[in-house]
Amino acid sequence: MRSRAFRVFSALLLAACGGLAGAADFTGPDSCKGCHPEAYDAWMKSKHARATETLADGQKKDARCLSCHAPDQAEQTLAAVTCETCHGGGQYYSPSYVMKDPELARLVGLVDPSEKQCRTCHDASSPSLRPFDFKEALKAIDHWSAERARKQQTRADAAPSTPAPATAKK
């Protein structure tokens, strides 16, 4: 209990000193890869990872296009829609001790993306020819199912086997 209180206090202190979620520095997708390899692989195969490749040369210099195809380009070296585009800058939530505590991670800037957030780019004014269906789009960018399955399997493998109860002799 004491260590949890200390972590929360530390997070609040960081927030007061540095202004957190919105101003957190980006760590880049490679920093996510170590702990979330399945999510990283799914992202690498996604259209988000190659968002700027779909733009013509002129569009790559157009702020209107880059606002969705490379929204965080000023804060990071990679011009694409990255983990932190959707989940927020990871400077404060990326340490493993923070990520092990979902409440603390959210407190210091981890964002759970919502339909509203997705629709900032995937909206009626988007030049996309297809209408945006949030539920279907979510399936297309699923980067959590494989990771969740691996973690559950790891926990099951690590669980001590319980010996069968002894039967009573009469």
PDB file of C-alpha atoms in Angstrom:
ATOM      1  CA  MET A   1       0.000   0.000   0.000  1.00  0.00           C
ATOM      2  CA  ARG A   2       2.829   2.352   0.885  1.00  0.00           C
ATOM      3  CA  SER A   3       4.651   1.857  -2.425  1.00  0.00           C
ATOM      4  CA  ARG A   4       1.436   2.511  -4.343  1.00  0.00           C
ATOM      5  CA  ALA A   5       0.919   5.738  -2.411  1.00  0.00           C
ATOM      6  CA  PHE A   6       4.517   6.694  -3.157  1.00  0.00           C
ATOM      7  CA  ARG A   7       4.020   6.053  -6.900  1.00  0.00           C
ATOM      8  CA  VAL A   8       0.851   8.128  -6.950  1.00  0.00           C
ATOM      9  CA  PHE A   9       2.579  10.911  -5.006  1.00  0.00           C
ATOM     10  CA  SER A  10       5.534  10.762  -7.418  1.00  0.00           C
ATOM     11  CA  ALA A  11       3.208  10.970 -10.399  1.00  0.00           C
ATOM     12  CA  LEU A  12       1.404  13.961  -8.943  1.00  0.00           C
ATOM     13  CA  LEU A  13       4.733  15.634  -8.223  1.00  0.00           C
ATOM     14  CA  LEU A  14       5.840  15.025 -11.813  1.00  0.00           C
ATOM     15  CA  ALA A  15       2.559  16.446 -13.050  1.00  0.00           C
ATOM     16  CA  ALA A  16       2.944  19.566 -10.960  1.00  0.00           C
ATOM     17  CA  CYS A  17       6.543  20.121 -12.036  1.00  0.00           C
ATOM     18  CA  GLY A  18       6.367  19.263 -15.691  1.00  0.00           C
ATOM     19  CA  GLY A  19       2.806  19.399 -16.879  1.00  0.00           C
ATOM     20  CA  LEU A  20       2.209  15.832 -17.878  1.00  0.00           C
ATOM     21  CA  ALA A  21       0.063  14.146 -20.506  1.00  0.00           C
ATOM     22  CA  GLY A  22      -0.043  16.865 -23.104  1.00  0.00           C
ATOM     23  CA  ALA A  23       3.575  17.831 -22.708  1.00  0.00           C
ATOM     24  CA  ALA A  24       5.102  14.379 -22.271  1.00  0.00           C
ATOM     25  CA  ASP A  25       7.994  13.656 -24.546  1.00  0.00           C
ATOM     26  CA  PHE A  26       7.627  10.971 -27.155  1.00  0.00           C
ATOM     27  CA  THR A  27       9.816   7.922 -26.737  1.00  0.00           C
ATOM     28  CA  GLY A  28       9.137   6.346 -30.155  1.00  0.00           C
ATOM     29  CA  PRO A  29       7.631   2.995 -31.120  1.00  0.00           C
ATOM     30  CA  ASP A  30      10.899   1.127 -30.533  1.00  0.00           C
ATOM     31  CA  SER A  31      10.571   1.902 -26.822  1.00  0.00           C
ATOM     32  CA  CYS A  32       7.208   0.101 -26.847  1.00  0.00           C
ATOM     33  CA  LYS A  33       8.542  -2.915 -28.753  1.00  0.00           C
ATOM     34  CA  GLY A  34      10.504  -4.410 -25.853  1.00  0.00           C
ATOM     35  CA  CYS A  35       7.463  -5.020 -23.656  1.00  0.00           C
ATOM     36  CA  HIS A  36       4.781  -5.186 -26.359  1.00  0.00           C
ATOM     37  CA  PRO A  37       6.334  -7.180 -29.248  1.00  0.00           C
ATOM     38  CA  GLU A  38       3.018  -8.454 -30.621  1.00  0.00           C
ATOM     39  CA  ALA A  39       1.500  -4.973 -30.560  1.00  0.00           C
ATOM     40  CA  TYR A  40       4.586  -3.566 -32.271  1.00  0.00           C
ATOM     41  CA  ASP A  41       4.453  -6.236 -35.004  1.00  0.00           C
ATOM     42  CA  ALA A  42       0.743  -5.580 -35.565  1.00  0.00           C
ATOM     43  CA  TRP A  43       1.437  -1.839 -35.782  1.00  0.00           C
ATOM     44  CA  MET A  44       4.299  -2.390 -38.261  1.00  0.00           C
ATOM     45  CA  LYS A  45       1.875  -4.277 -40.536  1.00  0.00           C
ATOM     46  CA  SER A  46      -0.807  -1.604 -40.212  1.00  0.00           C
ATOM     47  CA  LYS A  47      -1.646   1.319 -42.458  1.00  0.00           C
ATOM     48  CA  HIS A  48      -0.870   3.626 -39.540  1.00  0.00           C
ATOM     49  CA  ALA A  49       2.824   2.684 -39.681  1.00  0.00           C
ATOM     50  CA  ARG A  50       2.912   3.592 -43.370  1.00  0.00           C
ATOM     51  CA  ALA A  51       0.567   6.596 -43.230  1.00  0.00           C
ATOM     52  CA  THR A  52       2.935   9.018 -44.951  1.00  0.00           C
ATOM     53  CA  GLU A  53       3.730   6.561 -47.744  1.00  0.00           C
ATOM     54  CA  THR A  54       0.229   7.083 -49.145  1.00  0.00           C
ATOM     55  CA  LEU A  55       0.844  10.803 -49.653  1.00  0.00           C
ATOM     56  CA  ALA A  56       2.113  12.412 -52.842  1.00  0.00           C
ATOM     57  CA  ASP A  57       5.286  14.491 -52.547  1.00  0.00           C
ATOM     58  CA  GLY A  58       3.338  17.761 -52.346  1.00  0.00           C
ATOM     59  CA  GLN A  59       1.024  16.347 -49.696  1.00  0.00           C
ATOM     60  CA  LYS A  60       4.013  15.406 -47.536  1.00  0.00           C
ATOM     61  CA  LYS A  61       4.600  19.136 -47.083  1.00  0.00           C
ATOM     62  CA  ASP A  62       0.938  20.057 -46.585  1.00  0.00           C
ATOM     63  CA  ALA A  63       0.045  20.614 -42.922  1.00  0.00           C
ATOM     64  CA  ARG A  64      -3.572  19.616 -43.616  1.00  0.00           C
ATOM     65  CA  CYS A  65      -2.426  16.157 -44.736  1.00  0.00           C
ATOM     66  CA  LEU A  66       0.282  15.769 -42.109  1.00  0.00           C
ATOM     67  CA  SER A  67      -2.142  16.590 -39.301  1.00  0.00           C
ATOM     68  CA  CYS A  68      -3.502  13.057 -39.737  1.00  0.00           C
ATOM     69  CA  HIS A  69      -0.774  11.157 -41.609  1.00  0.00           C
ATOM     70  CA  ALA A  70       2.058  12.303 -39.313  1.00  0.00           C
ATOM     71  CA  PRO A  71       0.374  14.199 -36.479  1.00  0.00           C
ATOM     72  CA  ASP A  72       3.262  14.068 -34.040  1.00  0.00           C
ATOM     73  CA  GLN A  73       6.069  14.679 -36.497  1.00  0.00           C
ATOM     74  CA  ALA A  74       7.318  17.718 -34.577  1.00  0.00           C
ATOM     75  CA  GLU A  75       7.648  15.684 -31.356  1.00  0.00           C
ATOM     76  CA  GLN A  76       9.246  12.560 -32.801  1.00  0.00           C
ATOM     77  CA  THR A  77      11.605  11.513 -35.544  1.00  0.00           C
ATOM     78  CA  LEU A  78       9.216   9.058 -37.205  1.00  0.00           C
ATOM     79  CA  ALA A  79       6.659  10.488 -39.621  1.00  0.00           C
ATOM     80  CA  ALA A  80       3.712   8.143 -39.173  1.00  0.00           C
ATOM     81  CA  VAL A  81       0.801   7.382 -36.903  1.00  0.00           C
ATOM     82  CA  THR A  82       2.644   5.698 -34.034  1.00  0.00           C
ATOM     83  CA  CYS A  83       1.777   4.106 -30.706  1.00  0.00           C
ATOM     84  CA  GLU A  84       2.037   7.483 -29.010  1.00  0.00           C
ATOM     85  CA  THR A  85      -0.218   9.185 -31.538  1.00  0.00           C
ATOM     86  CA  CYS A  86      -3.053   7.140 -30.085  1.00  0.00           C
ATOM     87  CA  HIS A  87      -1.773   6.415 -26.562  1.00  0.00           C
ATOM     88  CA  GLY A  88      -0.091   9.735 -25.714  1.00  0.00           C
ATOM     89  CA  GLY A  89       3.579  10.598 -25.254  1.00  0.00           C
ATOM     90  CA  GLY A  90       5.203   7.812 -23.261  1.00  0.00           C
ATOM     91  CA  GLN A  91       7.887   9.603 -21.300  1.00  0.00           C
ATOM     92  CA  TYR A  92       6.088   9.195 -17.983  1.00  0.00           C
ATOM     93  CA  TYR A  93       4.150   5.961 -18.481  1.00  0.00           C
ATOM     94  CA  SER A  94       6.726   3.877 -20.365  1.00  0.00           C
ATOM     95  CA  PRO A  95       8.827   2.724 -17.376  1.00  0.00           C
ATOM     96  CA  SER A  96       7.908  -0.883 -16.563  1.00  0.00           C
ATOM     97  CA  TYR A  97       7.053  -0.138 -12.931  1.00  0.00           C
ATOM     98  CA  VAL A  98       4.468   2.385 -14.157  1.00  0.00           C
ATOM     99  CA  MET A  99       3.032   0.115 -16.856  1.00  0.00           C
ATOM    100  CA  LYS A 100       2.492  -2.626 -14.257  1.00  0.00           C
ATOM    101  CA  ASP A 101       0.000  -0.305 -12.558  1.00  0.00           C
ATOM    102  CA  PRO A 102      -2.729   0.595 -15.097  1.00  0.00           C
ATOM    103  CA  GLU A 103      -4.194   3.288 -12.846  1.00  0.00           C
ATOM    104  CA  LEU A 104      -0.822   4.977 -12.429  1.00  0.00           C
ATOM    105  CA  ALA A 105      -0.051   4.675 -16.159  1.00  0.00           C
ATOM    106  CA  ARG A 106      -3.302   6.450 -17.026  1.00  0.00           C
ATOM    107  CA  LEU A 107      -2.699   9.032 -14.329  1.00  0.00           C
ATOM    108  CA  VAL A 108       0.638  10.009 -15.879  1.00  0.00           C
ATOM    109  CA  GLY A 109      -0.515  10.134 -19.473  1.00  0.00           C
ATOM    110  CA  LEU A 110      -1.393   6.747 -20.995  1.00  0.00           C
ATOM    111  CA  VAL A 111      -4.468   7.258 -23.164  1.00  0.00           C
ATOM    112  CA  ASP A 112      -7.076   4.619 -23.965  1.00  0.00           C
ATOM    113  CA  PRO A 113      -8.056   5.647 -27.497  1.00  0.00           C
ATOM    114  CA  SER A 114     -11.735   6.210 -28.152  1.00  0.00           C
ATOM    115  CA  GLU A 115     -13.943   6.509 -31.200  1.00  0.00           C
ATOM    116  CA  LYS A 116     -13.987  10.263 -30.692  1.00  0.00           C
ATOM    117  CA  GLN A 117     -10.196  10.365 -30.847  1.00  0.00           C
ATOM    118  CA  CYS A 118     -10.111   8.250 -34.030  1.00  0.00           C
ATOM    119  CA  ARG A 119     -12.698  10.489 -35.657  1.00  0.00           C
ATOM    120  CA  THR A 120     -10.388  13.499 -35.395  1.00  0.00           C
ATOM    121  CA  CYS A 121      -8.854  12.094 -38.601  1.00  0.00           C
ATOM    122  CA  HIS A 122     -11.376   9.494 -39.758  1.00  0.00           C
ATOM    123  CA  ASP A 123     -14.272  11.863 -40.301  1.00  0.00           C
ATOM    124  CA  ALA A 124     -16.589  13.068 -43.036  1.00  0.00           C
ATOM    125  CA  SER A 125     -14.062  15.636 -44.278  1.00  0.00           C
ATOM    126  CA  SER A 126     -11.410  12.964 -44.809  1.00  0.00           C
ATOM    127  CA  PRO A 127     -10.612  12.343 -48.469  1.00  0.00           C
ATOM    128  CA  SER A 128     -11.103   8.607 -47.872  1.00  0.00           C
ATOM    129  CA  LEU A 129     -13.547   7.059 -50.295  1.00  0.00           C
ATOM    130  CA  ARG A 130     -14.930   4.640 -47.721  1.00  0.00           C
ATOM    131  CA  PRO A 131     -17.038   5.644 -44.728  1.00  0.00           C
ATOM    132  CA  PHE A 132     -15.416   5.046 -41.331  1.00  0.00           C
ATOM    133  CA  ASP A 133     -16.873   2.189 -39.304  1.00  0.00           C
ATOM    134  CA  PHE A 134     -15.253   2.373 -35.869  1.00  0.00           C
ATOM    135  CA  LYS A 135     -15.988  -1.237 -34.865  1.00  0.00           C
ATOM    136  CA  GLU A 136     -14.561  -2.640 -38.093  1.00  0.00           C
ATOM    137  CA  ALA A 137     -11.587  -0.283 -37.977  1.00  0.00           C
ATOM    138  CA  LEU A 138     -10.838  -1.422 -34.448  1.00  0.00           C
ATOM    139  CA  LYS A 139     -10.660  -5.028 -35.668  1.00  0.00           C
ATOM    140  CA  ALA A 140      -8.245  -3.968 -38.404  1.00  0.00           C
ATOM    141  CA  ILE A 141      -5.820  -2.429 -35.908  1.00  0.00           C
ATOM    142  CA  ASP A 142      -6.196  -5.081 -33.196  1.00  0.00           C
ATOM    143  CA  HIS A 143      -2.787  -5.155 -31.570  1.00  0.00           C
ATOM    144  CA  TRP A 144      -3.814  -6.382 -28.152  1.00  0.00           C
ATOM    145  CA  SER A 145      -5.401  -9.830 -28.667  1.00  0.00           C
ATOM    146  CA  ALA A 146      -2.167 -11.697 -29.449  1.00  0.00           C
ATOM    147  CA  GLU A 147      -0.349  -9.951 -26.622  1.00  0.00           C
ATOM    148  CA  ARG A 148      -3.146 -10.640 -24.142  1.00  0.00           C
ATOM    149  CA  ALA A 149      -3.181 -14.320 -25.149  1.00  0.00           C
ATOM    150  CA  ARG A 150       0.611 -14.575 -24.703  1.00  0.00           C
ATOM    151  CA  LYS A 151       0.458 -12.957 -21.259  1.00  0.00           C
ATOM    152  CA  GLN A 152      -2.358 -15.267 -20.156  1.00  0.00           C
ATOM    153  CA  GLN A 153      -0.395 -18.280 -21.370  1.00  0.00           C
ATOM    154  CA  THR A 154       2.730 -17.052 -19.586  1.00  0.00           C
ATOM    155  CA  ARG A 155       0.767 -16.678 -16.350  1.00  0.00           C
ATOM    156  CA  ALA A 156      -0.762 -20.138 -16.763  1.00  0.00           C
ATOM    157  CA  ASP A 157       2.668 -21.655 -17.404  1.00  0.00           C
ATOM    158  CA  ALA A 158       4.112 -19.912 -14.349  1.00  0.00           C
ATOM    159  CA  ALA A 159       1.294 -20.912 -12.009  1.00  0.00           C
ATOM    160  CA  PRO A 160       2.375 -23.642  -9.578  1.00  0.00           C
ATOM    161  CA  SER A 161       0.668 -26.925 -10.247  1.00  0.00           C
ATOM    162  CA  THR A 162      -1.628 -27.932  -7.433  1.00  0.00           C
ATOM    163  CA  PRO A 163      -1.357 -31.567  -6.374  1.00  0.00           C
ATOM    164  CA  ALA A 164      -4.538 -33.607  -6.470  1.00  0.00           C
ATOM    165  CA  PRO A 165      -6.274 -33.759  -3.090  1.00  0.00           C
ATOM    166  CA  ALA A 166      -5.541 -36.895  -1.148  1.00  0.00           C
ATOM    167  CA  THR A 167      -8.485 -39.255  -0.775  1.00  0.00           C
ATOM    168  CA  ALA A 168      -9.507 -40.210   2.705  1.00  0.00           C
ATOM    169  CA  LYS A 169      -8.909 -43.865   3.677  1.00  0.00           C
ATOM    170  CA  LYS A 170     -11.544 -45.729   5.603  1.00  0.00           C
TER     171      LYS A 170
END
